[in-house]
mmCIF file of C-alpha atoms in Angstrom:
data_model
loop_
_atom_site.group_PDB
_atom_site.id
_atom_site.type_symbol
_atom_site.label_atom_id
_atom_site.label_comp_id
_atom_site.label_asym_id
_atom_site.label_seq_id
_atom_site.Cartn_x
_atom_site.Cartn_y
_atom_site.Cartn_z
ATOM 1 C CA MET M 214 3.923 -56.727 62.365
ATOM 2 C CA ALA M 215 2.095 -53.758 63.855
ATOM 3 C CA GLU M 216 -1.059 -54.415 65.840
ATOM 4 C CA ILE M 217 -4.221 -53.814 63.819
ATOM 5 C CA THR M 218 -6.039 -51.648 66.330
ATOM 6 C CA ALA M 219 -9.509 -50.196 66.007
ATOM 7 C CA ALA M 220 -7.918 -46.732 66.026
ATOM 8 C CA LEU M 221 -5.681 -47.639 63.098
ATOM 9 C CA VAL M 222 -8.610 -49.024 61.128
ATOM 10 C CA LYS M 223 -10.606 -45.873 61.880
ATOM 11 C CA GLN M 224 -7.714 -43.675 60.735
ATOM 12 C CA LEU M 225 -7.562 -45.520 57.416
ATOM 13 C CA ARG M 226 -11.335 -45.320 57.114
ATOM 14 C CA ASP M 227 -11.272 -41.557 57.730
ATOM 15 C CA GLU M 228 -8.492 -41.023 55.179
ATOM 16 C CA THR M 229 -9.997 -43.167 52.421
ATOM 17 C CA SER M 230 -13.768 -43.081 53.097
ATOM 18 C CA LEU M 231 -13.844 -46.819 52.372
ATOM 19 C CA PRO M 232 -15.726 -49.491 54.379
ATOM 20 C CA MET M 233 -14.257 -50.488 57.749
ATOM 21 C CA MET M 234 -13.977 -54.161 56.783
ATOM 22 C CA ASP M 235 -12.066 -53.279 53.597
ATOM 23 C CA CYS M 236 -9.716 -51.093 55.629
ATOM 24 C CA LYS M 237 -9.116 -53.799 58.228
ATOM 25 C CA LYS M 238 -8.416 -56.395 55.537
ATOM 26 C CA ALA M 239 -5.984 -54.073 53.741
ATOM 27 C CA LEU M 240 -4.142 -53.272 56.977
ATOM 28 C CA THR M 241 -3.874 -56.958 57.819
ATOM 29 C CA GLU M 242 -2.440 -57.777 54.396
ATOM 30 C CA ALA M 243 -0.063 -54.806 54.676
ATOM 31 C CA GLY M 244 1.207 -55.821 58.106
ATOM 32 C CA GLY M 245 -0.203 -52.697 59.728
ATOM 33 C CA ASP M 246 1.591 -50.303 57.346
ATOM 34 C CA ILE M 247 -1.057 -47.669 56.664
ATOM 35 C CA GLU M 248 0.564 -46.313 53.478
ATOM 36 C CA ALA M 249 0.908 -49.817 52.063
ATOM 37 C CA ALA M 250 -2.724 -50.447 53.005
ATOM 38 C CA LYS M 251 -3.751 -47.348 51.064
ATOM 39 C CA ARG M 252 -1.896 -48.612 47.997
ATOM 40 C CA LYS M 253 -3.604 -51.988 48.398
ATOM 41 C CA LEU M 254 -7.027 -50.351 48.584
ATOM 42 C CA ARG M 255 -6.290 -48.284 45.447
ATOM 43 C CA GLU M 256 -5.107 -51.359 43.555
ATOM 44 C CA ASP M 257 -8.171 -53.346 44.590
ATOM 45 C CA GLY M 258 -10.399 -50.430 43.630
ATOM 46 C CA VAL M 259 -8.876 -50.189 40.155
ATOM 47 C CA LYS M 260 -9.500 -53.908 39.617
ATOM 48 C CA THR M 261 -13.089 -53.607 40.840
ATOM 49 C CA MET M 262 -13.862 -50.655 38.580
ATOM 50 C CA ALA M 263 -12.159 -52.291 35.577
ATOM 51 C CA ALA M 264 -14.612 -55.166 35.934
ATOM 52 C CA ARG M 265 -17.453 -52.640 35.763
ATOM 53 C CA SER M 266 -16.095 -50.651 32.821
ATOM 54 C CA ASP M 267 -18.958 -51.655 30.515
ATOM 55 C CA ARG M 268 -21.544 -49.897 32.673
ATOM 56 C CA ALA M 269 -23.547 -47.094 31.084
ATOM 57 C CA THR M 270 -22.485 -43.552 31.998
ATOM 58 C CA GLU M 271 -25.463 -41.389 31.066
ATOM 59 C CA GLU M 272 -25.036 -38.697 33.713
ATOM 60 C CA GLY M 273 -22.159 -36.333 34.451
ATOM 61 C CA ARG M 274 -21.198 -32.735 33.860
ATOM 62 C CA ILE M 275 -19.405 -30.342 31.521
ATOM 63 C CA GLY M 276 -16.251 -28.673 32.824
ATOM 64 C CA VAL M 277 -14.902 -25.430 31.344
ATOM 65 C CA TYR M 278 -11.851 -23.273 31.935
ATOM 66 C CA ALA M 279 -11.299 -20.111 29.902
ATOM 67 C CA SER M 280 -9.187 -16.964 30.079
ATOM 68 C CA VAL M 281 -8.882 -13.977 27.797
ATOM 69 C CA ASP M 282 -5.618 -12.777 29.335
ATOM 70 C CA LYS M 283 -3.958 -16.212 29.392
ATOM 71 C CA LYS M 284 -5.195 -16.916 25.850
ATOM 72 C CA VAL M 285 -6.381 -20.437 26.614
ATOM 73 C CA GLY M 286 -9.628 -22.326 26.929
ATOM 74 C CA ALA M 287 -10.773 -25.907 27.401
ATOM 75 C CA ILE M 288 -13.978 -27.869 27.712
ATOM 76 C CA VAL M 289 -14.442 -31.473 28.884
ATOM 77 C CA GLU M 290 -17.352 -33.856 29.327
ATOM 78 C CA LEU M 291 -16.957 -36.110 32.369
ATOM 79 C CA GLN M 292 -19.599 -38.829 32.615
ATOM 80 C CA CYS M 293 -20.753 -40.929 35.548
ATOM 81 C CA GLU M 294 -23.556 -43.409 36.197
ATOM 82 C CA SER M 295 -26.042 -41.500 38.375
ATOM 83 C CA ALA M 296 -27.367 -37.955 38.762
ATOM 84 C CA PRO M 297 -26.463 -37.607 42.467
ATOM 85 C CA VAL M 298 -22.800 -38.343 41.740
ATOM 86 C CA SER M 299 -22.717 -35.612 39.064
ATOM 87 C CA THR M 300 -23.206 -33.038 41.842
ATOM 88 C CA ASN M 301 -20.789 -34.643 44.291
ATOM 89 C CA GLU M 302 -18.251 -32.035 45.420
ATOM 90 C CA ASP M 303 -15.245 -34.193 44.547
ATOM 91 C CA PHE M 304 -16.697 -35.140 41.162
ATOM 92 C CA VAL M 305 -17.264 -31.458 40.366
ATOM 93 C CA LYS M 306 -13.668 -30.781 41.383
ATOM 94 C CA LEU M 307 -12.410 -33.566 39.124
ATOM 95 C CA ALA M 308 -14.279 -32.152 36.115
ATOM 96 C CA ASN M 309 -12.928 -28.673 36.803
ATOM 97 C CA ASP M 310 -9.389 -30.001 37.312
ATOM 98 C CA LEU M 311 -9.567 -31.789 33.964
ATOM 99 C CA ALA M 312 -10.593 -28.580 32.192
ATOM 100 C CA LEU M 313 -7.952 -26.522 34.011
ATOM 101 C CA GLN M 314 -5.137 -28.956 33.242
ATOM 102 C CA LEU M 315 -6.205 -29.331 29.619
ATOM 103 C CA ALA M 316 -6.166 -25.544 29.184
ATOM 104 C CA THR M 317 -3.014 -24.658 31.088
ATOM 105 C CA GLY M 318 -0.932 -27.812 30.653
ATOM 106 C CA PRO M 319 0.770 -29.191 27.540
ATOM 107 C CA GLY M 320 -2.549 -30.203 26.003
ATOM 108 C CA ALA M 321 -3.930 -33.636 25.175
ATOM 109 C CA LYS M 322 -5.529 -35.268 22.158
ATOM 110 C CA THR M 323 -7.008 -38.236 24.009
ATOM 111 C CA ALA M 324 -8.540 -38.975 27.382
ATOM 112 C CA ASP M 325 -5.613 -41.246 28.321
ATOM 113 C CA GLU M 326 -3.138 -38.445 27.611
ATOM 114 C CA LEU M 327 -5.015 -36.091 29.910
ATOM 115 C CA TRP M 328 -5.550 -38.626 32.699
ATOM 116 C CA ALA M 329 -1.778 -39.182 32.809
ATOM 117 C CA GLN M 330 -1.071 -35.504 33.574
ATOM 118 C CA PRO M 331 -0.689 -33.957 37.058
ATOM 119 C CA SER M 332 -3.779 -33.011 39.033
ATOM 120 C CA PRO M 333 -3.947 -29.225 39.575
ATOM 121 C CA SER M 334 -5.534 -29.653 43.024
ATOM 122 C CA ARG M 335 -3.908 -32.854 44.339
ATOM 123 C CA LYS M 336 -0.157 -32.440 44.680
ATOM 124 C CA GLY M 337 1.816 -35.523 43.786
ATOM 125 C CA MET M 338 -1.123 -37.209 42.075
ATOM 126 C CA THR M 339 -2.076 -37.597 38.445
ATOM 127 C CA LEU M 340 -5.611 -36.949 37.302
ATOM 128 C CA LYS M 341 -5.989 -40.717 36.927
ATOM 129 C CA ASP M 342 -4.917 -41.194 40.564
ATOM 130 C CA GLN M 343 -7.544 -38.635 41.539
ATOM 131 C CA LYS M 344 -10.151 -40.434 39.414
ATOM 132 C CA ASP M 345 -9.251 -43.897 40.721
ATOM 133 C CA GLU M 346 -9.450 -42.712 44.317
ATOM 134 C CA LEU M 347 -12.873 -41.155 43.806
ATOM 135 C CA GLU M 348 -14.211 -44.091 41.817
ATOM 136 C CA ASN M 349 -13.110 -46.368 44.638
ATOM 137 C CA LYS M 350 -15.014 -44.268 47.184
ATOM 138 C CA ILE M 351 -18.189 -43.880 45.142
ATOM 139 C CA ARG M 352 -18.071 -47.176 43.242
ATOM 140 C CA GLU M 353 -19.275 -45.697 39.974
ATOM 141 C CA VAL M 354 -17.573 -45.701 36.586
ATOM 142 C CA PHE M 355 -16.316 -42.330 35.318
ATOM 143 C CA ARG M 356 -15.641 -41.701 31.647
ATOM 144 C CA LEU M 357 -13.967 -38.703 29.993
ATOM 145 C CA ALA M 358 -16.139 -38.669 26.888
ATOM 146 C CA ARG M 359 -14.881 -35.519 25.133
ATOM 147 C CA LEU M 360 -12.177 -32.892 25.428
ATOM 148 C CA HIS M 361 -11.384 -29.785 23.406
ATOM 149 C CA ARG M 362 -8.809 -27.013 23.825
ATOM 150 C CA VAL M 363 -8.259 -23.656 22.121
ATOM 151 C CA ASP M 364 -4.974 -21.775 22.208
ATOM 152 C CA ALA M 365 -6.556 -18.341 21.993
ATOM 153 C CA PRO M 366 -8.364 -15.843 24.239
ATOM 154 C CA ALA M 367 -11.573 -17.536 25.354
ATOM 155 C CA GLY M 368 -14.680 -17.250 27.469
ATOM 156 C CA GLY M 369 -16.663 -20.069 28.995
ATOM 157 C CA PHE M 370 -19.980 -20.833 30.620
ATOM 158 C CA VAL M 371 -21.709 -23.936 31.972
ATOM 159 C CA HIS M 372 -25.484 -24.100 32.484
ATOM 160 C CA MET M 373 -26.755 -26.540 35.115
ATOM 161 C CA ALA M 374 -23.680 -28.737 34.476
ATOM 162 C CA LYS M 375 -25.359 -30.085 31.317
ATOM 163 C CA ILE M 376 -24.649 -27.418 28.665
ATOM 164 C CA GLY M 377 -21.138 -26.072 28.217
ATOM 165 C CA VAL M 378 -19.860 -23.330 25.918
ATOM 166 C CA LEU M 379 -16.374 -22.240 24.970
ATOM 167 C CA VAL M 380 -16.120 -19.027 22.921
ATOM 168 C CA GLU M 381 -12.936 -18.003 21.100
ATOM 169 C CA VAL M 382 -12.528 -14.218 20.952
ATOM 170 C CA GLU M 383 -10.186 -11.361 20.150
ATOM 171 C CA GLY M 384 -9.922 -8.534 22.665
ATOM 172 C CA GLY M 385 -12.434 -7.882 25.413
ATOM 173 C CA ASN M 386 -12.230 -9.357 28.906
ATOM 174 C CA ASP M 387 -13.255 -12.462 30.828
ATOM 175 C CA GLN M 388 -16.655 -11.151 31.921
ATOM 176 C CA LEU M 389 -17.681 -10.008 28.448
ATOM 177 C CA ALA M 390 -16.521 -13.297 26.910
ATOM 178 C CA LYS M 391 -18.434 -15.186 29.608
ATOM 179 C CA ASP M 392 -21.581 -13.163 28.863
ATOM 180 C CA VAL M 393 -21.354 -14.134 25.202
ATOM 181 C CA ALA M 394 -20.828 -17.785 26.182
ATOM 182 C CA LEU M 395 -23.917 -17.562 28.404
ATOM 183 C CA HIS M 396 -25.904 -16.265 25.434
ATOM 184 C CA VAL M 397 -24.706 -19.174 23.265
ATOM 185 C CA ALA M 398 -25.802 -21.625 25.961
ATOM 186 C CA ALA M 399 -29.259 -20.055 26.120
ATOM 187 C CA MET M 400 -29.975 -19.357 22.437
ATOM 188 C CA ASN M 401 -28.004 -22.081 20.628
ATOM 189 C CA PRO M 402 -27.020 -20.182 17.441
ATOM 190 C CA LYS M 403 -25.906 -22.178 14.415
ATOM 191 C CA ALA M 404 -22.858 -20.027 13.653
ATOM 192 C CA ALA M 405 -20.800 -17.187 15.081
ATOM 193 C CA THR M 406 -20.987 -14.939 11.997
ATOM 194 C CA LYS M 407 -22.971 -14.736 8.760
ATOM 195 C CA ASP M 408 -19.863 -15.698 6.801
ATOM 196 C CA SER M 409 -19.470 -18.894 8.808
ATOM 197 C CA LEU M 410 -23.093 -19.996 8.488
ATOM 198 C CA ASP M 411 -23.567 -23.069 6.282
ATOM 199 C CA PRO M 412 -24.106 -21.723 2.717
ATOM 200 C CA LYS M 413 -26.585 -24.521 2.044
ATOM 201 C CA LEU M 414 -28.815 -23.298 4.869
ATOM 202 C CA VAL M 415 -28.626 -19.738 3.543
ATOM 203 C CA ALA M 416 -29.476 -20.807 -0.018
ATOM 204 C CA GLN M 417 -32.336 -22.968 1.213
ATOM 205 C CA GLU M 418 -33.821 -20.113 3.225
ATOM 206 C CA GLN M 419 -33.461 -17.705 0.293
ATOM 207 C CA GLU M 420 -35.411 -20.074 -1.946
ATOM 208 C CA ILE M 421 -38.108 -20.450 0.695
ATOM 209 C CA GLN M 422 -38.457 -16.684 0.955
ATOM 210 C CA LYS M 423 -38.478 -16.219 -2.839
ATOM 211 C CA GLU M 424 -41.217 -18.795 -3.263
ATOM 212 C CA ARG M 425 -43.223 -17.195 -0.481
ATOM 213 C CA ALA M 426 -42.911 -13.796 -2.172
ATOM 214 C CA ARG M 427 -44.056 -15.266 -5.497
ATOM 215 C CA GLN M 428 -47.090 -16.825 -3.822
ATOM 216 C CA GLU M 429 -47.889 -13.389 -2.438
ATOM 217 C CA GLY M 430 -47.917 -12.087 -6.002
ATOM 218 C CA LYS M 431 -44.800 -9.937 -5.709
ATOM 219 C CA PRO M 432 -43.111 -8.941 -9.020
ATOM 220 C CA GLU M 433 -39.838 -10.712 -9.759
ATOM 221 C CA ALA M 434 -38.156 -7.327 -10.167
ATOM 222 C CA ILE M 435 -38.512 -6.525 -6.466
ATOM 223 C CA ILE M 436 -38.258 -10.002 -4.957
ATOM 224 C CA GLU M 437 -34.458 -9.844 -4.642
ATOM 225 C CA LYS M 438 -34.653 -6.630 -2.618
ATOM 226 C CA MET M 439 -37.455 -8.082 -0.501
ATOM 227 C CA ILE M 440 -35.444 -11.221 0.216
ATOM 228 C CA GLU M 441 -32.545 -9.157 1.505
ATOM 229 C CA GLY M 442 -34.809 -7.660 4.126
ATOM 230 C CA ARG M 443 -36.496 -10.919 5.044
ATOM 231 C CA MET M 444 -33.163 -12.680 5.478
ATOM 232 C CA ARG M 445 -32.360 -10.345 8.350
ATOM 233 C CA ASN M 446 -34.833 -12.267 10.496
ATOM 234 C CA PHE M 447 -33.216 -15.545 9.492
ATOM 235 C CA TYR M 448 -29.784 -14.275 10.465
ATOM 236 C CA ALA M 449 -31.130 -12.881 13.734
ATOM 237 C CA GLU M 450 -32.418 -16.342 14.592
ATOM 238 C CA ASN M 451 -29.336 -18.329 13.616
ATOM 239 C CA VAL M 452 -26.196 -16.164 13.771
ATOM 240 C CA LEU M 453 -24.619 -15.286 17.103
ATOM 241 C CA GLU M 454 -23.502 -11.772 16.126
ATOM 242 C CA GLU M 455 -26.963 -10.943 14.767
ATOM 243 C CA GLN M 456 -29.011 -12.274 17.695
ATOM 244 C CA PRO M 457 -30.459 -9.865 20.269
ATOM 245 C CA PHE M 458 -28.421 -10.309 23.452
ATOM 246 C CA VAL M 459 -30.335 -12.503 25.879
ATOM 247 C CA ARG M 460 -29.821 -10.113 28.813
ATOM 248 C CA ASP M 461 -30.528 -6.919 26.841
ATOM 249 C CA GLU M 462 -32.502 -7.376 23.649
ATOM 250 C CA SER M 463 -32.032 -3.720 22.696
ATOM 251 C CA GLN M 464 -28.622 -4.642 21.263
ATOM 252 C CA THR M 465 -27.210 -7.546 19.306
ATOM 253 C CA VAL M 466 -24.438 -9.774 20.566
ATOM 254 C CA GLY M 467 -22.214 -8.299 17.866
ATOM 255 C CA ALA M 468 -22.895 -4.777 19.100
ATOM 256 C CA LEU M 469 -22.298 -5.826 22.704
ATOM 257 C CA ALA M 470 -18.957 -7.375 21.799
ATOM 258 C CA LYS M 471 -17.915 -4.365 19.706
ATOM 259 C CA SER M 472 -18.718 -1.967 22.541
ATOM 260 C CA GLY M 473 -16.275 -3.908 24.716
ATOM 261 C CA GLY M 474 -13.540 -4.012 22.077
ATOM 262 C CA MET M 475 -14.104 -7.691 21.437
ATOM 263 C CA LYS M 476 -14.669 -9.804 18.329
ATOM 264 C CA VAL M 477 -16.226 -13.277 18.507
ATOM 265 C CA LYS M 478 -14.412 -15.734 16.238
ATOM 266 C CA LYS M 479 -15.987 -19.131 16.890
ATOM 267 C CA PHE M 480 -17.605 -21.232 19.582
ATOM 268 C CA VAL M 481 -18.141 -24.771 20.792
ATOM 269 C CA ARG M 482 -21.439 -25.690 22.461
ATOM 270 C CA TRP M 483 -21.855 -29.116 24.077
ATOM 271 C CA THR M 484 -24.862 -30.768 25.647
ATOM 272 C CA LEU M 485 -24.127 -33.677 27.953
ATOM 273 C CA GLY M 486 -24.402 -36.966 26.091
ATOM 274 C CA GLU M 487 -24.830 -35.421 22.637
ATOM 275 C CA SER M 488 -22.416 -35.013 19.756
ATOM 276 C CA ALA M 489 -20.355 -31.826 19.772
ATOM 277 C CA ALA M 490 -21.645 -28.854 17.792
ATOM 278 C CA THR M 491 -18.937 -26.475 16.620
ATOM 279 C CA ALA M 492 -19.445 -23.159 14.857
ATOM 280 C CA SER M 493 -16.695 -21.160 13.210
#
């Protein structure tokens, strides 16, 4: 059995970021074998976190990876327990790795499927290994609450880690697609195009405008033409293509996209902790 020296304990502490006493205990149980001690610490950490699995995870961040050229995009919601952890460098990396692997790997329908896949940044480790190691250091529960992938050219944007957008496009480039995703994050349109807007919402608004025109004393013969004009404002408020671009209100998002040879097809906009909103 190798001697459990202070230097050996410190080495294990430096490599795992775990408490000195935990490192000394693991080394003792592993007979001084540092790699075996690391495995012991990981196993103990998994057991500890499993016992805490019912804890609330109300903080976290949205991770996005998107590429027009590679024709892929993915968005994930990784939750944790506290706000400070959501900005931890390794936690940010884990969220980004999840999005990258989901987009560029074989895909996944469930969180367990994705966790089992290789980590893009940690050679020889799965994403679950990466998660378990970080959970063991921080001692907070992480939860992959949502994941979504598109197999098409895409742009992405994340605002303050809490709002994430994935935009499916045709043509264009990464920067233009990202600009459109930024606009979706800021303005929260209900649909990408007029054709994809919920017909019930359109019909409801048309009736509202017709009744308003009648109350104004407008003749029925001209109300239909009036409604067509008034609906433009409704579309400008709710439809992505019709909205004035947030960075240059002199042009619509549709015009911006067209000028760059791009067409917006659909988008996904998530807010941390809320149900997904998808427009097509």
